[in-house]
mmCIF file of C-alpha atoms and ligand atoms in Angstrom:
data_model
loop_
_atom_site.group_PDB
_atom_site.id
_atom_site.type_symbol
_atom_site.label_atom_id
_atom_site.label_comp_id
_atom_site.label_asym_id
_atom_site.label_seq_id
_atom_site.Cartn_x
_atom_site.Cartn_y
_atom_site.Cartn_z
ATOM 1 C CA UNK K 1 81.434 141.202 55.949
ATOM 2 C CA UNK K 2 82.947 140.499 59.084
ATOM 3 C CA UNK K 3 81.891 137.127 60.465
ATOM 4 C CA UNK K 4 82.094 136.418 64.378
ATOM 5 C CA UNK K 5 83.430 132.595 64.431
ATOM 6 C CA UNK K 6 83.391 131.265 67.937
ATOM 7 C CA UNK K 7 86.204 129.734 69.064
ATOM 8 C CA UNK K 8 87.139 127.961 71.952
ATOM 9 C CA UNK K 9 90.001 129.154 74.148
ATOM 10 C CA UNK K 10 92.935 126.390 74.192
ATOM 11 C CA UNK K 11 93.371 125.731 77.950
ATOM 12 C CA UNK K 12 97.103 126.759 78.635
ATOM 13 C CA UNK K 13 97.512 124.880 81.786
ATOM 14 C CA UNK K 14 97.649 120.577 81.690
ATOM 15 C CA UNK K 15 97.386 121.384 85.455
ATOM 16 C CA UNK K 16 96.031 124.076 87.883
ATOM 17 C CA UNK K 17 96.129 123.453 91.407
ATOM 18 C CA UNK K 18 94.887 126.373 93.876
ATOM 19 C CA UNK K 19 94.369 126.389 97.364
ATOM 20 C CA UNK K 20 95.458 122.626 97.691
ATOM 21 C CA UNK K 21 95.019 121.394 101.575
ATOM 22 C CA UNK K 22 94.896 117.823 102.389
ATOM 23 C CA UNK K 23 94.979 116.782 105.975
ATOM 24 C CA UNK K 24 94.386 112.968 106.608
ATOM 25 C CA UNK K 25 91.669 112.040 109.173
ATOM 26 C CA UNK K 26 92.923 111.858 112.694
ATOM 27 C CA UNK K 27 96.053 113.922 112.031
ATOM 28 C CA UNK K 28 96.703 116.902 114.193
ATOM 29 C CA UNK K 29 97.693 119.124 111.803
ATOM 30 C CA UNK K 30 97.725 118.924 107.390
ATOM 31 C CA UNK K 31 99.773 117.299 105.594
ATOM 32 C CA UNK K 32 100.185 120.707 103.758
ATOM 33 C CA UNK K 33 97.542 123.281 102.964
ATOM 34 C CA UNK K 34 97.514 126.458 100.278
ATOM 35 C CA UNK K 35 99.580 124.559 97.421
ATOM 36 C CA UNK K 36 99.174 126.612 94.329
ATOM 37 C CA UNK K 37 100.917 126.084 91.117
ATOM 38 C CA UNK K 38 100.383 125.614 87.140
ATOM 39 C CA UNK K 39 101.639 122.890 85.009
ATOM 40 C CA UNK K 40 101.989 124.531 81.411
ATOM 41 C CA UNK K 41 101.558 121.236 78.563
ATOM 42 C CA UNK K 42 104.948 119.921 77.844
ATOM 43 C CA UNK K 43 106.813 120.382 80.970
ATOM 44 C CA UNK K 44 108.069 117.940 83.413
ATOM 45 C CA UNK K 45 107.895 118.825 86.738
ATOM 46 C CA UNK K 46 109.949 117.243 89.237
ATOM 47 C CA UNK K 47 108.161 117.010 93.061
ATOM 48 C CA UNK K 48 111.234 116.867 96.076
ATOM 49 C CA UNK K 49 110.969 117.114 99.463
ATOM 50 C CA UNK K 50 112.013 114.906 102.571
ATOM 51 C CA UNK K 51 109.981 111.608 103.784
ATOM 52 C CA UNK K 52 106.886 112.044 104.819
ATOM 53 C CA UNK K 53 106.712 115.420 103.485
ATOM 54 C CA UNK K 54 103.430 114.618 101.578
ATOM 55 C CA UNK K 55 104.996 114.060 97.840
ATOM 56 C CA UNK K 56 102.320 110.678 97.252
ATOM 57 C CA UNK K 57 99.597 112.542 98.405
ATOM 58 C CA UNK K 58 99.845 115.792 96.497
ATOM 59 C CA UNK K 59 100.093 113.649 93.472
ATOM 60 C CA UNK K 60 97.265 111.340 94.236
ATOM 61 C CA UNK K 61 94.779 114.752 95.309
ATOM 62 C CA UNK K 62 96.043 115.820 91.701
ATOM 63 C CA UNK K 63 93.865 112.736 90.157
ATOM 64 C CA UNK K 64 91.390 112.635 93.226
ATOM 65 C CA UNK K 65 92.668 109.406 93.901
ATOM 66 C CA UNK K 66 93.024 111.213 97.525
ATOM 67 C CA UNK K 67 90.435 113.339 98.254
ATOM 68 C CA UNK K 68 92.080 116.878 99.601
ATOM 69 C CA UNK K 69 89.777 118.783 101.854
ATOM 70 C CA UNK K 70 90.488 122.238 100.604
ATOM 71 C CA UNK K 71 91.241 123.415 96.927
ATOM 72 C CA UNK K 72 90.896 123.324 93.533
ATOM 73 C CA UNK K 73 92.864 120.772 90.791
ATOM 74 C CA UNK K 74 91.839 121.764 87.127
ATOM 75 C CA UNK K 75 93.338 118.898 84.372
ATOM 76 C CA UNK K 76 93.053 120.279 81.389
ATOM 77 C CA UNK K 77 90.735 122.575 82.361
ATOM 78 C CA UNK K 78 88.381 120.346 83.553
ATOM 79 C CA UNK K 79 87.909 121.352 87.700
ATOM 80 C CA UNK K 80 88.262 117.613 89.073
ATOM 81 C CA UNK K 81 87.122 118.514 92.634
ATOM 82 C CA UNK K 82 83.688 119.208 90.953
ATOM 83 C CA UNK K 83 83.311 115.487 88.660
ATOM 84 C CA UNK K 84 81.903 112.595 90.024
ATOM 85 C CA UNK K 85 81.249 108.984 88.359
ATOM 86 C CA UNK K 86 81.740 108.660 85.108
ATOM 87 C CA UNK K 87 83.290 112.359 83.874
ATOM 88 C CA UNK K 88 85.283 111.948 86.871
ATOM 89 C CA UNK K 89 87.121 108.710 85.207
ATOM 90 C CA UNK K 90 87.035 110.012 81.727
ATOM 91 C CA UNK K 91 88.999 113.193 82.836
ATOM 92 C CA UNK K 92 91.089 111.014 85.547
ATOM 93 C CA UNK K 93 91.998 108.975 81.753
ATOM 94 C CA UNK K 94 93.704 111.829 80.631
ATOM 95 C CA UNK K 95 96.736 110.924 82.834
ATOM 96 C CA UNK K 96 98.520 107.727 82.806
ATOM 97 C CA UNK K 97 99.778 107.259 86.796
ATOM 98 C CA UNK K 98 103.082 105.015 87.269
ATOM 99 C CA UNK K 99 103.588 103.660 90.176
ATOM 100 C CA UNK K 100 106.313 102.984 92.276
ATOM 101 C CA UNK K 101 105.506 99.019 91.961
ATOM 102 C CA UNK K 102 104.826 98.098 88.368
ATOM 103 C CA UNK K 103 101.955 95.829 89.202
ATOM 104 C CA UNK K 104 102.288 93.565 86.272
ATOM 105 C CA UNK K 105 100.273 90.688 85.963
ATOM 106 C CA UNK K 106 103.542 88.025 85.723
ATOM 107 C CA UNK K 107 102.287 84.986 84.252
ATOM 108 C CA UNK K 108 101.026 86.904 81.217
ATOM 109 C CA UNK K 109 102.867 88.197 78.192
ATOM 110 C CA UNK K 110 104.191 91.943 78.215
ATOM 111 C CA UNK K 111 101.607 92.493 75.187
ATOM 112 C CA UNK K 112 98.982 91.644 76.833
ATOM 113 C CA UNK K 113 100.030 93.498 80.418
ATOM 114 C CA UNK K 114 100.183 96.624 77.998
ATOM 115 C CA UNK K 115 96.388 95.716 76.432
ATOM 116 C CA UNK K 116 95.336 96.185 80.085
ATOM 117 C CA UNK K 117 95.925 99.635 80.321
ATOM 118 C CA UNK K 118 93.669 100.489 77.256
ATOM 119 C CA UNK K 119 90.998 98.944 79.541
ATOM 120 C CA UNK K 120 90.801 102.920 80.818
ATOM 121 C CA UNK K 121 88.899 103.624 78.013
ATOM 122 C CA UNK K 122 87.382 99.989 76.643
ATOM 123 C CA UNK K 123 83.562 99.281 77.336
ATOM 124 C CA UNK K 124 83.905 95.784 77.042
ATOM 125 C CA UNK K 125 86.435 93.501 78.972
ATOM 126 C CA UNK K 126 87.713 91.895 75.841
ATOM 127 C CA UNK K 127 90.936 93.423 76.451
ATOM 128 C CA UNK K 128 91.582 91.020 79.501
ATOM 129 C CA UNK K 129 92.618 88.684 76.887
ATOM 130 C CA UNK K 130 95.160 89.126 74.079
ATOM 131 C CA UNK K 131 93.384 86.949 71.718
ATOM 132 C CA UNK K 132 89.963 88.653 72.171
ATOM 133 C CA UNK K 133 91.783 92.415 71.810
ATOM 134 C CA UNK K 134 91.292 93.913 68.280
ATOM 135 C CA UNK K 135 94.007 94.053 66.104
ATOM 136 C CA UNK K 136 93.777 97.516 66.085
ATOM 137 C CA UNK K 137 94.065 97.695 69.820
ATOM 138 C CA UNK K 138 97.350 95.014 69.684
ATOM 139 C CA UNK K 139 99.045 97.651 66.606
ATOM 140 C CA UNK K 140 97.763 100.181 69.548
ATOM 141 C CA UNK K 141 99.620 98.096 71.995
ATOM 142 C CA UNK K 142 102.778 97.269 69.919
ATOM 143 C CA UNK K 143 103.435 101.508 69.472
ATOM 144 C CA UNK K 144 103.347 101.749 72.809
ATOM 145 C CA UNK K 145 106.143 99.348 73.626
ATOM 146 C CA UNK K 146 108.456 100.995 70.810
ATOM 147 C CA UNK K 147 108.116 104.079 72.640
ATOM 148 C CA UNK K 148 109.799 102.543 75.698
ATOM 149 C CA UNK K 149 111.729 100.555 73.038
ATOM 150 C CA UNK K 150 110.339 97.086 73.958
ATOM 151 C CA UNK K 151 108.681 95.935 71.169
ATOM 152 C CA UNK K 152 110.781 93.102 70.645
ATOM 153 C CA UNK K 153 109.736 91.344 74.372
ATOM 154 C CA UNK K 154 106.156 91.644 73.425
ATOM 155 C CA UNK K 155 105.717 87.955 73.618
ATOM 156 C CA UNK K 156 107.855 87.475 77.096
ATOM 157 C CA UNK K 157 106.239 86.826 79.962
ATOM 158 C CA UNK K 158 106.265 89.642 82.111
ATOM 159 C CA UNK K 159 108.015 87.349 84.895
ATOM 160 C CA UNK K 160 110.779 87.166 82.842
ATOM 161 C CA UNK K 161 111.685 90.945 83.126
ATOM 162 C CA UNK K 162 114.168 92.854 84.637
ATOM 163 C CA UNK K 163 113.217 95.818 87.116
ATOM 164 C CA UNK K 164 113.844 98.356 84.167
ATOM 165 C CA UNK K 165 112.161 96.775 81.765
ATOM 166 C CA UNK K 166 109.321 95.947 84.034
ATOM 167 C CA UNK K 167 109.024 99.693 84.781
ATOM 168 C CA UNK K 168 108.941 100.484 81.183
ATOM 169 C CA UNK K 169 106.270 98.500 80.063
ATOM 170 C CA UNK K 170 104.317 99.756 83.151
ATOM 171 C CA UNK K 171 105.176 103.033 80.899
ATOM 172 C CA UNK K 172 104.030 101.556 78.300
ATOM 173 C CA UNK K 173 100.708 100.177 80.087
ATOM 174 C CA UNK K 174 99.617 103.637 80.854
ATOM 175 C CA UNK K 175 100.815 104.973 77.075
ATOM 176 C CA UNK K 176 97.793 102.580 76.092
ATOM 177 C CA UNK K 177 95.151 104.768 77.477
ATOM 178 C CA UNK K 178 96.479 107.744 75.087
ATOM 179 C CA UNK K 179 96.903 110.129 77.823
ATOM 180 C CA UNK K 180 97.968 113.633 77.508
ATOM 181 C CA UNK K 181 100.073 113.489 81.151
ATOM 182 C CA UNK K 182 102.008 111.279 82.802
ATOM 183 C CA UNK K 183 102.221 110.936 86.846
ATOM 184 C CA UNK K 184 104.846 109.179 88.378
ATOM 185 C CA UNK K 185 105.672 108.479 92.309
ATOM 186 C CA UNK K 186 108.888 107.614 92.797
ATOM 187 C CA UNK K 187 109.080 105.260 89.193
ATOM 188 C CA UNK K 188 112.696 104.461 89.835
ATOM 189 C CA UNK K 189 113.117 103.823 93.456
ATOM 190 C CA UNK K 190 113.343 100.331 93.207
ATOM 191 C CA UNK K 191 115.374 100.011 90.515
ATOM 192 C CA UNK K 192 119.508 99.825 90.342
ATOM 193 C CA UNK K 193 121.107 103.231 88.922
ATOM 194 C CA UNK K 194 121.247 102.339 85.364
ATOM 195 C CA UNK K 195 118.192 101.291 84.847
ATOM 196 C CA UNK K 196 116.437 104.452 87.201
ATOM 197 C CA UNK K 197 118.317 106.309 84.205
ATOM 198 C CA UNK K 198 116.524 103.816 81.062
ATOM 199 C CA UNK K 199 113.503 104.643 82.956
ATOM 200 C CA UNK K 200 114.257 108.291 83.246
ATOM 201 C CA UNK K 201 115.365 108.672 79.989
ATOM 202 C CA UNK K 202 112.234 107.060 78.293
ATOM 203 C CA UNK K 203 109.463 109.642 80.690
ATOM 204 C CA UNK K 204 112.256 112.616 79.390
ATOM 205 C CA UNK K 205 111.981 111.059 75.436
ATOM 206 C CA UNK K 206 108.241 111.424 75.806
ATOM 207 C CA UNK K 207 107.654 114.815 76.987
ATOM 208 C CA UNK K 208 110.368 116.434 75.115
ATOM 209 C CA UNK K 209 109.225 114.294 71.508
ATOM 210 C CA UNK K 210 105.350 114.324 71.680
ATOM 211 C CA UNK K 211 104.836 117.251 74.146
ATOM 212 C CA UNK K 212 103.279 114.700 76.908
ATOM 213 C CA UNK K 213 103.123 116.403 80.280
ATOM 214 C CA UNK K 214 105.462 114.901 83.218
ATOM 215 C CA UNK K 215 104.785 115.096 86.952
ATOM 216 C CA UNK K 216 107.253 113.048 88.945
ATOM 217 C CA UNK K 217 107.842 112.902 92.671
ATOM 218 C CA UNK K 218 111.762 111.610 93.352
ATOM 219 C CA UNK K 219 114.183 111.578 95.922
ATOM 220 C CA UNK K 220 116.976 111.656 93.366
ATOM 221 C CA UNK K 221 117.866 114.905 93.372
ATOM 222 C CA UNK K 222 120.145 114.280 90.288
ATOM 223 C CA UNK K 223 116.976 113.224 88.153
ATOM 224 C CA UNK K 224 115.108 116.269 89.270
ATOM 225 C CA UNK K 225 117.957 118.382 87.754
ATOM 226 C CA UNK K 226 118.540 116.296 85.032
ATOM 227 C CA UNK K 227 115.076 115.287 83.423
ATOM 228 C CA UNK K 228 112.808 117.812 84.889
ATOM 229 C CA UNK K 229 112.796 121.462 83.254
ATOM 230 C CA UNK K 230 110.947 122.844 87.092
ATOM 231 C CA UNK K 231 111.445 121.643 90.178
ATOM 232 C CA UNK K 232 108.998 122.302 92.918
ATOM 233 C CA UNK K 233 109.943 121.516 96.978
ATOM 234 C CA UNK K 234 107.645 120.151 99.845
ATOM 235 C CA UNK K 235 108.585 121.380 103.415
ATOM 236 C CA UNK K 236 106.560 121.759 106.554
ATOM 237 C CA UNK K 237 103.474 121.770 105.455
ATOM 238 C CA UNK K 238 104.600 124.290 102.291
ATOM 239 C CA UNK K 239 105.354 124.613 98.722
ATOM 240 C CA UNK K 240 109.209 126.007 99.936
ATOM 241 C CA UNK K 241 110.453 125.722 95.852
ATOM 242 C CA UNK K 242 109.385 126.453 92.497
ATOM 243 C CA UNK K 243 112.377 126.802 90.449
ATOM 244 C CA UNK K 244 113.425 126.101 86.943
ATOM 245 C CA UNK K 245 116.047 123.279 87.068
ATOM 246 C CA UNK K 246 118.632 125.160 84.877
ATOM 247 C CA UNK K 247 118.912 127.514 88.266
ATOM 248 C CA UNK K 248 119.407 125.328 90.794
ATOM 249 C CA UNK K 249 122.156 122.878 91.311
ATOM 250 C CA UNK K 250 122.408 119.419 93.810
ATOM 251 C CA UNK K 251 124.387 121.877 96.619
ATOM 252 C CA UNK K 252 121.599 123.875 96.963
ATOM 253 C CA UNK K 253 118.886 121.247 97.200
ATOM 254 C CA UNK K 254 120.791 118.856 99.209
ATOM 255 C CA UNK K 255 120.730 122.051 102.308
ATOM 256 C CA UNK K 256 117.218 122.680 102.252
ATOM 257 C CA UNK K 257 116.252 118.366 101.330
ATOM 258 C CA UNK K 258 118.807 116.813 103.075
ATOM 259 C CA UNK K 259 116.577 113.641 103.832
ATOM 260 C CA UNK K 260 115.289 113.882 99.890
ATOM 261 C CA UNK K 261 119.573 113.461 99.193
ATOM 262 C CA UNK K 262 120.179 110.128 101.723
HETATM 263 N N1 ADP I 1 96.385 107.064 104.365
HETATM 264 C C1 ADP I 1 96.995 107.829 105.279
HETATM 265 N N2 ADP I 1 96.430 108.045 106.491
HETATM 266 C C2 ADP I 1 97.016 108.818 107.397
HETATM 267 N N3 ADP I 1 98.202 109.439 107.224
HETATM 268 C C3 ADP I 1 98.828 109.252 106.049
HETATM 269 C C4 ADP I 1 98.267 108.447 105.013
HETATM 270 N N4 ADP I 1 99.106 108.457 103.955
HETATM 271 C C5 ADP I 1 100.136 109.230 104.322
HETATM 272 N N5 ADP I 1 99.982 109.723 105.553
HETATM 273 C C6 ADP I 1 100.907 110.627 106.266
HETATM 274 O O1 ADP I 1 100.959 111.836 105.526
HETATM 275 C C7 ADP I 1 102.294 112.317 105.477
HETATM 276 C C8 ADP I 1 102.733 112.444 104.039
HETATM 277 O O2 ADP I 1 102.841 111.155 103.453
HETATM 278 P P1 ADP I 1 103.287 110.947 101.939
HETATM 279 O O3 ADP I 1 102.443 111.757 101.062
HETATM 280 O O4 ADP I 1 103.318 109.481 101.709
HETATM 281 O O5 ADP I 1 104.771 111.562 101.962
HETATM 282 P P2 ADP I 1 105.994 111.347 100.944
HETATM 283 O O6 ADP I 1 105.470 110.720 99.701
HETATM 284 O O7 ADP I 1 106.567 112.707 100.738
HETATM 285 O O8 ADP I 1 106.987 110.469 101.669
HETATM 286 C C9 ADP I 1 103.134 111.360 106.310
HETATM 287 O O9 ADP I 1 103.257 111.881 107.603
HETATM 288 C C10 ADP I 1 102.314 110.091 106.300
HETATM 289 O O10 ADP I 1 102.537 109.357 107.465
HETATM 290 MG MG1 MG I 2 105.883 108.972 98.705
#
């Protein structure tokens, strides 16, 4: 006897944007407007363009954390533009956002920095301190920072960090709240080359080992070849290019982003 079981569709996307148009208040014309694409799970995406060309703020109307006035962004399935309150910040949760600035809290240790970002999903503000967190939550905390191979400064004060390693327990920060994708804006801009590449290396590590989602806006062009398998390209107002990395080389971008190269 046949027996109809059913079964939920996996959603094949980590991100659908349609339609996207953001233009800020004031401004004569948008920042850009009819920005479609899909994210499949598991790929990194690199975001180019020039300055100004709206990189920060197609990444923040991806989370909502700007609002756009036209479109559509679907994480996970889940249509964003349509949450509000508390679904909005439980499907927001699903990505961990780095920042250009790591934002650490300096006169505390890097353990307890990284407890802070499981504050995403605590109920209680125990996590604020390291003695109140669970030990759970600190053997939480500890896997993070061996993912961005840190464990061993757990006890440092996070004043007492380089750039790099700042940047990668700000990695390791957002790890905490167990998200499926990571967002970055422009992770490594502050940091010297070397490190940019740690940095780099450790987003790469994470989608290509646990099939975590990267979005990344840079104005390295060589880190959008090298760490992102598609790179899509901001210009006037448009999504110009939507390529897969292996097709395009520096040459080519440096002509059409030749601010994104300086
Ligand atoms: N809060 C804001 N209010 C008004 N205009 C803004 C705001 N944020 C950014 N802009 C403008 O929107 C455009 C795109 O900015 P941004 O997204 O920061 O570009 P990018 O990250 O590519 O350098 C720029 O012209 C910038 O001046
Ligand atoms: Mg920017």
């Amino acid at each position: 006897m046949a027996i109809a079981i059913a079964t939920a569709t996996p959603e094949p996307m980590a991100l659908r944007v349609r339609g996207l148009s953001k233009r800020y208040e004031g401004a004569v014309s948008p920042v850009w407007s009819g920005i479609s694409f899909d994210v499949p799970h598991g790929q990194r995406l690199a975001i180019i363009g020039g300055n100004g060309a709206g990189k920060s703020t197609l990444l923040r109307c991806c989370m909502r954390l700007i609002e756009p006035n036209a479109g559509q962004v679907l994480l996970d399935g889940l249509e964003l533009t349509q949450l509000r309150g508390a679904a909005l910040a439980k499907a927001r949760a699903r990505v961990g956002f780095v920042f250009q600035k790591h934002n650490l809290v300096g006169r505390l240790s890097v353990l307890t920095n990284v407890l802070h970002g499981g504050m995403a999903r605590a109920s209680s503000p125990r996590m604020w301190f390291q003695g109140l967190a669970s030990a759970e939550d600190r053997d939480y905390a500890m896997h993070c920072l061996e993912q961005v191979n840190l464990a061993h400064l757990c006890k440092r004060r996070a004043d007492e960090l380089s750039g790099g390693q700042s940047q990668r327990v700000a990695i390791a920060r957002a790890l905490m709240q167990k998200p499926r994708m990571i967002f970055a804006d422009e992770p490594v801009a502050s940091l010297d080359p070397q490190a940019g590449e740690d940095v780099m290396q450790v987003f790469s590590d994470l989608a290509q080992q646990q099939g975590m989602t990267l979005v990344f806006v840079t104005h390295h062009l060589d880190h959008a070849l090298n760490y992102a398998d598609r790179v899509i390209g901001l210009q006037q107002g448009n999504l110009q290019l939507d390529s897969a990395a292996i097709r395009l080389n520096a040459h080519q971008l440096r002509g059409m982003y030749a601010e994104a190269a300086a």
